Protein backbone atom coordinates (compact mmCIF):
# COMPACT_ATOMS: atom_id res chain seq x y z
CA UNK A 1 0.00 0.00 0.00
CA UNK A 2 1.17 3.54 -0.72
CA UNK A 3 1.75 5.78 2.29
CA UNK A 4 -0.98 8.33 2.95
CA UNK A 5 1.32 11.06 1.71
CA UNK A 6 2.03 9.24 -1.56
CA UNK A 7 -1.65 8.36 -2.00
CA UNK A 8 -2.47 12.07 -1.79
CA UNK A 9 0.26 12.92 -4.29
CA UNK A 10 -0.84 10.19 -6.71
CA UNK A 11 -4.41 11.46 -6.47
CA UNK A 12 -3.24 15.02 -7.09
CA UNK A 13 -1.32 13.77 -10.13
CA UNK A 14 -4.41 11.94 -11.42
CA UNK A 15 -6.32 15.23 -11.20
CA UNK A 16 -3.48 17.06 -12.99
CA UNK A 17 -3.58 14.60 -15.91
CA UNK A 18 -7.36 14.81 -16.03
CA UNK A 19 -7.11 18.60 -16.21
CA UNK A 20 -4.39 18.40 -18.90
CA UNK A 21 -6.59 16.10 -20.97
CA UNK A 22 -9.49 18.51 -20.61
CA UNK A 23 -7.42 21.58 -21.41
CA UNK A 24 -5.88 19.99 -24.51
CA UNK A 25 -9.39 19.17 -25.66
CA UNK A 26 -10.15 22.86 -25.24
CA UNK A 27 -7.06 23.71 -27.34
CA UNK A 28 -8.09 21.17 -29.99
CA UNK A 29 -11.55 22.70 -30.25
CA UNK A 30 -10.11 26.22 -30.47
CA UNK A 31 -7.77 25.06 -33.28
CA UNK A 32 -10.56 23.28 -35.16
CA UNK A 33 -12.82 26.33 -34.88
CA UNK A 34 -10.13 28.71 -36.11
CA UNK A 35 -8.92 26.95 -39.24
CA UNK A 36 -5.98 25.08 -37.67
CA UNK A 37 -7.14 21.61 -38.65
CA UNK A 38 -3.75 19.87 -38.39
CA UNK A 39 -3.14 21.43 -34.98
CA UNK A 40 -6.59 20.28 -33.88
CA UNK A 41 -5.65 16.68 -34.74
CA UNK A 42 -2.42 17.11 -32.75
CA UNK A 43 -4.25 18.37 -29.63
CA UNK A 44 -7.06 15.81 -29.83
CA UNK A 45 -4.31 13.21 -29.76
CA UNK A 46 -2.51 14.96 -26.88
CA UNK A 47 -5.77 15.03 -24.95
CA UNK A 48 -6.14 11.26 -25.39
CA UNK A 49 -2.55 10.76 -24.34
CA UNK A 50 -3.05 12.70 -21.09
CA UNK A 51 -6.13 10.61 -20.38
CA UNK A 52 -4.03 7.47 -20.86
CA UNK A 53 -1.50 8.86 -18.35
CA UNK A 54 -4.33 9.44 -15.89
CA UNK A 55 -5.50 5.83 -16.35
CA UNK A 56 -1.96 4.53 -15.89
CA UNK A 57 -1.72 6.37 -12.55
CA UNK A 58 -5.17 5.15 -11.50
CA UNK A 59 -4.30 1.52 -12.25
CA UNK A 60 -0.99 1.76 -10.42
CA UNK A 61 -2.61 3.34 -7.35
CA UNK A 62 -5.25 0.57 -7.30
CA UNK A 63 -2.58 -2.13 -7.74
CA UNK A 64 -0.88 -0.72 -4.66
CA UNK A 65 -4.19 -1.29 -2.79
CA UNK A 66 -4.61 2.41 -2.31
CA UNK A 67 -7.55 4.76 -2.61
CA UNK A 68 -8.35 6.60 -5.84
CA UNK A 69 -10.60 9.62 -5.45
CA UNK A 70 -12.23 10.42 -8.76
CA UNK A 71 -11.81 14.13 -9.38
CA UNK A 72 -13.34 16.30 -12.06
CA UNK A 73 -11.32 19.03 -13.71
CA UNK A 74 -12.29 22.60 -12.95
CA UNK A 75 -13.91 24.47 -15.84
CA UNK A 76 -11.24 25.78 -18.15
CA UNK A 77 -10.19 29.38 -17.61
CA UNK A 78 -7.85 29.36 -20.61
CA UNK A 79 -7.81 32.53 -22.66
CA UNK A 80 -6.70 31.57 -26.16
CA UNK A 81 -6.54 34.18 -28.89
CA UNK A 82 -3.79 32.98 -31.20
CA UNK A 83 -1.98 29.80 -32.15
CA UNK A 84 0.99 31.17 -30.16
CA UNK A 85 -1.22 31.16 -27.03
CA UNK A 86 -2.08 27.54 -27.79
CA UNK A 87 1.58 26.53 -27.90
CA UNK A 88 2.53 28.55 -24.82
CA UNK A 89 -0.34 26.96 -22.87
CA UNK A 90 0.91 23.53 -23.93
CA UNK A 91 4.47 24.30 -22.80
CA UNK A 92 3.45 25.93 -19.49
CA UNK A 93 1.22 23.01 -18.68
CA UNK A 94 3.90 20.42 -19.39
CA UNK A 95 6.33 22.31 -17.14
CA UNK A 96 3.75 22.21 -14.34
CA UNK A 97 3.27 18.46 -14.83
CA UNK A 98 7.03 17.90 -14.70
CA UNK A 99 7.33 19.84 -11.43
CA UNK A 100 4.65 17.70 -9.80
CA UNK A 101 6.19 14.48 -11.17
CA UNK A 102 9.51 15.45 -9.57
CA UNK A 103 7.74 16.05 -6.28
CA UNK A 104 6.27 12.56 -6.50
CA UNK A 105 9.67 11.03 -7.25
CA UNK A 106 11.27 13.01 -4.38
CA UNK A 107 8.65 11.82 -1.93
CA UNK A 108 8.78 8.20 -3.07
CA UNK A 109 12.58 8.30 -2.76
CA UNK A 110 12.48 9.86 0.72
CA UNK A 111 10.03 7.16 1.81
CA UNK A 112 12.21 4.45 0.23
CA UNK A 113 9.21 3.27 -1.78
CA UNK A 114 11.37 1.90 -4.58
CA UNK A 115 8.40 0.27 -6.27
CA UNK A 116 6.86 3.73 -6.82
CA UNK A 117 10.26 5.20 -7.78
CA UNK A 118 10.63 2.48 -10.42
CA UNK A 119 7.06 2.98 -11.69
CA UNK A 120 7.62 6.72 -12.06
CA UNK A 121 10.63 6.44 -14.35
CA UNK A 122 8.48 6.32 -17.52
CA UNK A 123 6.92 9.55 -16.39
CA UNK A 124 10.22 11.43 -16.05
CA UNK A 125 11.15 10.37 -19.60
CA UNK A 126 7.70 11.24 -20.93
CA UNK A 127 7.90 14.74 -19.48
CA UNK A 128 11.35 15.27 -20.95
CA UNK A 129 9.92 14.39 -24.38
CA UNK A 130 6.79 16.50 -24.00
CA UNK A 131 8.60 19.59 -22.74
CA UNK A 132 11.11 19.30 -25.56
CA UNK A 133 8.31 18.94 -28.09
CA UNK A 134 6.38 21.94 -26.77
CA UNK A 135 9.50 24.13 -26.62
CA UNK A 136 10.52 23.11 -30.14
CA UNK A 137 7.06 23.93 -31.51
CA UNK A 138 7.29 27.42 -30.00
CA UNK A 139 10.76 27.95 -31.46
CA UNK A 140 9.65 26.83 -34.91
CA UNK A 141 6.47 28.94 -34.77
CA UNK A 142 8.60 31.97 -33.86
CA UNK A 143 10.87 31.25 -36.83
CA UNK A 144 7.87 31.14 -39.15
CA UNK A 145 6.74 34.44 -37.68
CA UNK A 146 3.41 36.25 -37.76
CA UNK A 147 3.15 37.54 -41.29
CA UNK A 148 1.71 36.40 -44.61
CA UNK A 149 0.54 32.78 -44.68
CA UNK A 150 2.07 32.00 -41.29
CA UNK A 151 -1.17 30.46 -39.98
CA UNK A 152 -1.02 27.82 -42.71
CA UNK A 153 2.67 27.04 -42.18
CA UNK A 154 2.41 26.85 -38.40
CA UNK A 155 -0.59 24.55 -38.70
CA UNK A 156 1.32 22.26 -41.08
CA UNK A 157 4.36 22.29 -38.80
CA UNK A 158 2.32 21.30 -35.73
CA UNK A 159 0.50 18.60 -37.69
CA UNK A 160 3.80 17.11 -38.90
CA UNK A 161 5.30 17.03 -35.41
CA UNK A 162 3.07 14.04 -34.73
CA UNK A 163 2.75 14.58 -30.97
FE1 LIG B 1 0.77 13.57 -19.04
O1 LIG B 1 1.52 15.19 -18.95
FE2 LIG B 1 2.79 15.46 -20.26
O2 LIG B 1 2.67 14.11 -21.37
Coordinates of C-alpha atoms and ligand atoms in Angstrom, one line a residue:
X1 CA 0.0 0.0 0.0
X2 CA 1.2 3.5 -0.7
X3 CA 1.8 5.8 2.3
X4 CA -1.0 8.3 2.9
X5 CA 1.3 11.1 1.7
X6 CA 2.0 9.2 -1.6
X7 CA -1.7 8.4 -2.0
X8 CA -2.5 12.1 -1.8
X9 CA 0.3 12.9 -4.3
X10 CA -0.8 10.2 -6.7
X11 CA -4.4 11.5 -6.5
X12 CA -3.2 15.0 -7.1
X13 CA -1.3 13.8 -10.1
X14 CA -4.4 11.9 -11.4
X15 CA -6.3 15.2 -11.2
X16 CA -3.5 17.1 -13.0
X17 CA -3.6 14.6 -15.9
X18 CA -7.4 14.8 -16.0
X19 CA -7.1 18.6 -16.2
X20 CA -4.4 18.4 -18.9
X21 CA -6.6 16.1 -21.0
X22 CA -9.5 18.5 -20.6
X23 CA -7.4 21.6 -21.4
X24 CA -5.9 20.0 -24.5
X25 CA -9.4 19.2 -25.7
X26 CA -10.1 22.9 -25.2
X27 CA -7.1 23.7 -27.3
X28 CA -8.1 21.2 -30.0
X29 CA -11.6 22.7 -30.2
X30 CA -10.1 26.2 -30.5
X31 CA -7.8 25.1 -33.3
X32 CA -10.6 23.3 -35.2
X33 CA -12.8 26.3 -34.9
X34 CA -10.1 28.7 -36.1
X35 CA -8.9 26.9 -39.2
X36 CA -6.0 25.1 -37.7
X37 CA -7.1 21.6 -38.7
X38 CA -3.8 19.9 -38.4
X39 CA -3.1 21.4 -35.0
X40 CA -6.6 20.3 -33.9
X41 CA -5.7 16.7 -34.7
X42 CA -2.4 17.1 -32.7
X43 CA -4.3 18.4 -29.6
X44 CA -7.1 15.8 -29.8
X45 CA -4.3 13.2 -29.8
X46 CA -2.5 15.0 -26.9
X47 CA -5.8 15.0 -25.0
X48 CA -6.1 11.3 -25.4
X49 CA -2.6 10.8 -24.3
X50 CA -3.1 12.7 -21.1
X51 CA -6.1 10.6 -20.4
X52 CA -4.0 7.5 -20.9
X53 CA -1.5 8.9 -18.4
X54 CA -4.3 9.4 -15.9
X55 CA -5.5 5.8 -16.3
X56 CA -2.0 4.5 -15.9
X57 CA -1.7 6.4 -12.6
X58 CA -5.2 5.1 -11.5
X59 CA -4.3 1.5 -12.2
X60 CA -1.0 1.8 -10.4
X61 CA -2.6 3.3 -7.4
X62 CA -5.2 0.6 -7.3
X63 CA -2.6 -2.1 -7.7
X64 CA -0.9 -0.7 -4.7
X65 CA -4.2 -1.3 -2.8
X66 CA -4.6 2.4 -2.3
X67 CA -7.6 4.8 -2.6
X68 CA -8.3 6.6 -5.8
X69 CA -10.6 9.6 -5.5
X70 CA -12.2 10.4 -8.8
X71 CA -11.8 14.1 -9.4
X72 CA -13.3 16.3 -12.1
X73 CA -11.3 19.0 -13.7
X74 CA -12.3 22.6 -12.9
X75 CA -13.9 24.5 -15.8
X76 CA -11.2 25.8 -18.1
X77 CA -10.2 29.4 -17.6
X78 CA -7.8 29.4 -20.6
X79 CA -7.8 32.5 -22.7
X80 CA -6.7 31.6 -26.2
X81 CA -6.5 34.2 -28.9
X82 CA -3.8 33.0 -31.2
X83 CA -2.0 29.8 -32.2
X84 CA 1.0 31.2 -30.2
X85 CA -1.2 31.2 -27.0
X86 CA -2.1 27.5 -27.8
X87 CA 1.6 26.5 -27.9
X88 CA 2.5 28.5 -24.8
X89 CA -0.3 27.0 -22.9
X90 CA 0.9 23.5 -23.9
X91 CA 4.5 24.3 -22.8
X92 CA 3.5 25.9 -19.5
X93 CA 1.2 23.0 -18.7
X94 CA 3.9 20.4 -19.4
X95 CA 6.3 22.3 -17.1
X96 CA 3.8 22.2 -14.3
X97 CA 3.3 18.5 -14.8
X98 CA 7.0 17.9 -14.7
X99 CA 7.3 19.8 -11.4
X100 CA 4.7 17.7 -9.8
X101 CA 6.2 14.5 -11.2
X102 CA 9.5 15.5 -9.6
X103 CA 7.7 16.1 -6.3
X104 CA 6.3 12.6 -6.5
X105 CA 9.7 11.0 -7.3
X106 CA 11.3 13.0 -4.4
X107 CA 8.6 11.8 -1.9
X108 CA 8.8 8.2 -3.1
X109 CA 12.6 8.3 -2.8
X110 CA 12.5 9.9 0.7
X111 CA 10.0 7.2 1.8
X112 CA 12.2 4.5 0.2
X113 CA 9.2 3.3 -1.8
X114 CA 11.4 1.9 -4.6
X115 CA 8.4 0.3 -6.3
X116 CA 6.9 3.7 -6.8
X117 CA 10.3 5.2 -7.8
X118 CA 10.6 2.5 -10.4
X119 CA 7.1 3.0 -11.7
X120 CA 7.6 6.7 -12.1
X121 CA 10.6 6.4 -14.4
X122 CA 8.5 6.3 -17.5
X123 CA 6.9 9.6 -16.4
X124 CA 10.2 11.4 -16.0
X125 CA 11.1 10.4 -19.6
X126 CA 7.7 11.2 -20.9
X127 CA 7.9 14.7 -19.5
X128 CA 11.3 15.3 -20.9
X129 CA 9.9 14.4 -24.4
X130 CA 6.8 16.5 -24.0
X131 CA 8.6 19.6 -22.7
X132 CA 11.1 19.3 -25.6
X133 CA 8.3 18.9 -28.1
X134 CA 6.4 21.9 -26.8
X135 CA 9.5 24.1 -26.6
X136 CA 10.5 23.1 -30.1
X137 CA 7.1 23.9 -31.5
X138 CA 7.3 27.4 -30.0
X139 CA 10.8 27.9 -31.5
X140 CA 9.6 26.8 -34.9
X141 CA 6.5 28.9 -34.8
X142 CA 8.6 32.0 -33.9
X143 CA 10.9 31.2 -36.8
X144 CA 7.9 31.1 -39.1
X145 CA 6.7 34.4 -37.7
X146 CA 3.4 36.3 -37.8
X147 CA 3.1 37.5 -41.3
X148 CA 1.7 36.4 -44.6
X149 CA 0.5 32.8 -44.7
X150 CA 2.1 32.0 -41.3
X151 CA -1.2 30.5 -40.0
X152 CA -1.0 27.8 -42.7
X153 CA 2.7 27.0 -42.2
X154 CA 2.4 26.9 -38.4
X155 CA -0.6 24.5 -38.7
X156 CA 1.3 22.3 -41.1
X157 CA 4.4 22.3 -38.8
X158 CA 2.3 21.3 -35.7
X159 CA 0.5 18.6 -37.7
X160 CA 3.8 17.1 -38.9
X161 CA 5.3 17.0 -35.4
X162 CA 3.1 14.0 -34.7
X163 CA 2.8 14.6 -31.0
Ligands
LIG1 FE1 0.8 13.6 -19.0 O1 1.5 15.2 -18.9 FE2 2.8 15.5 -20.3 O2 2.7 14.1 -21.4

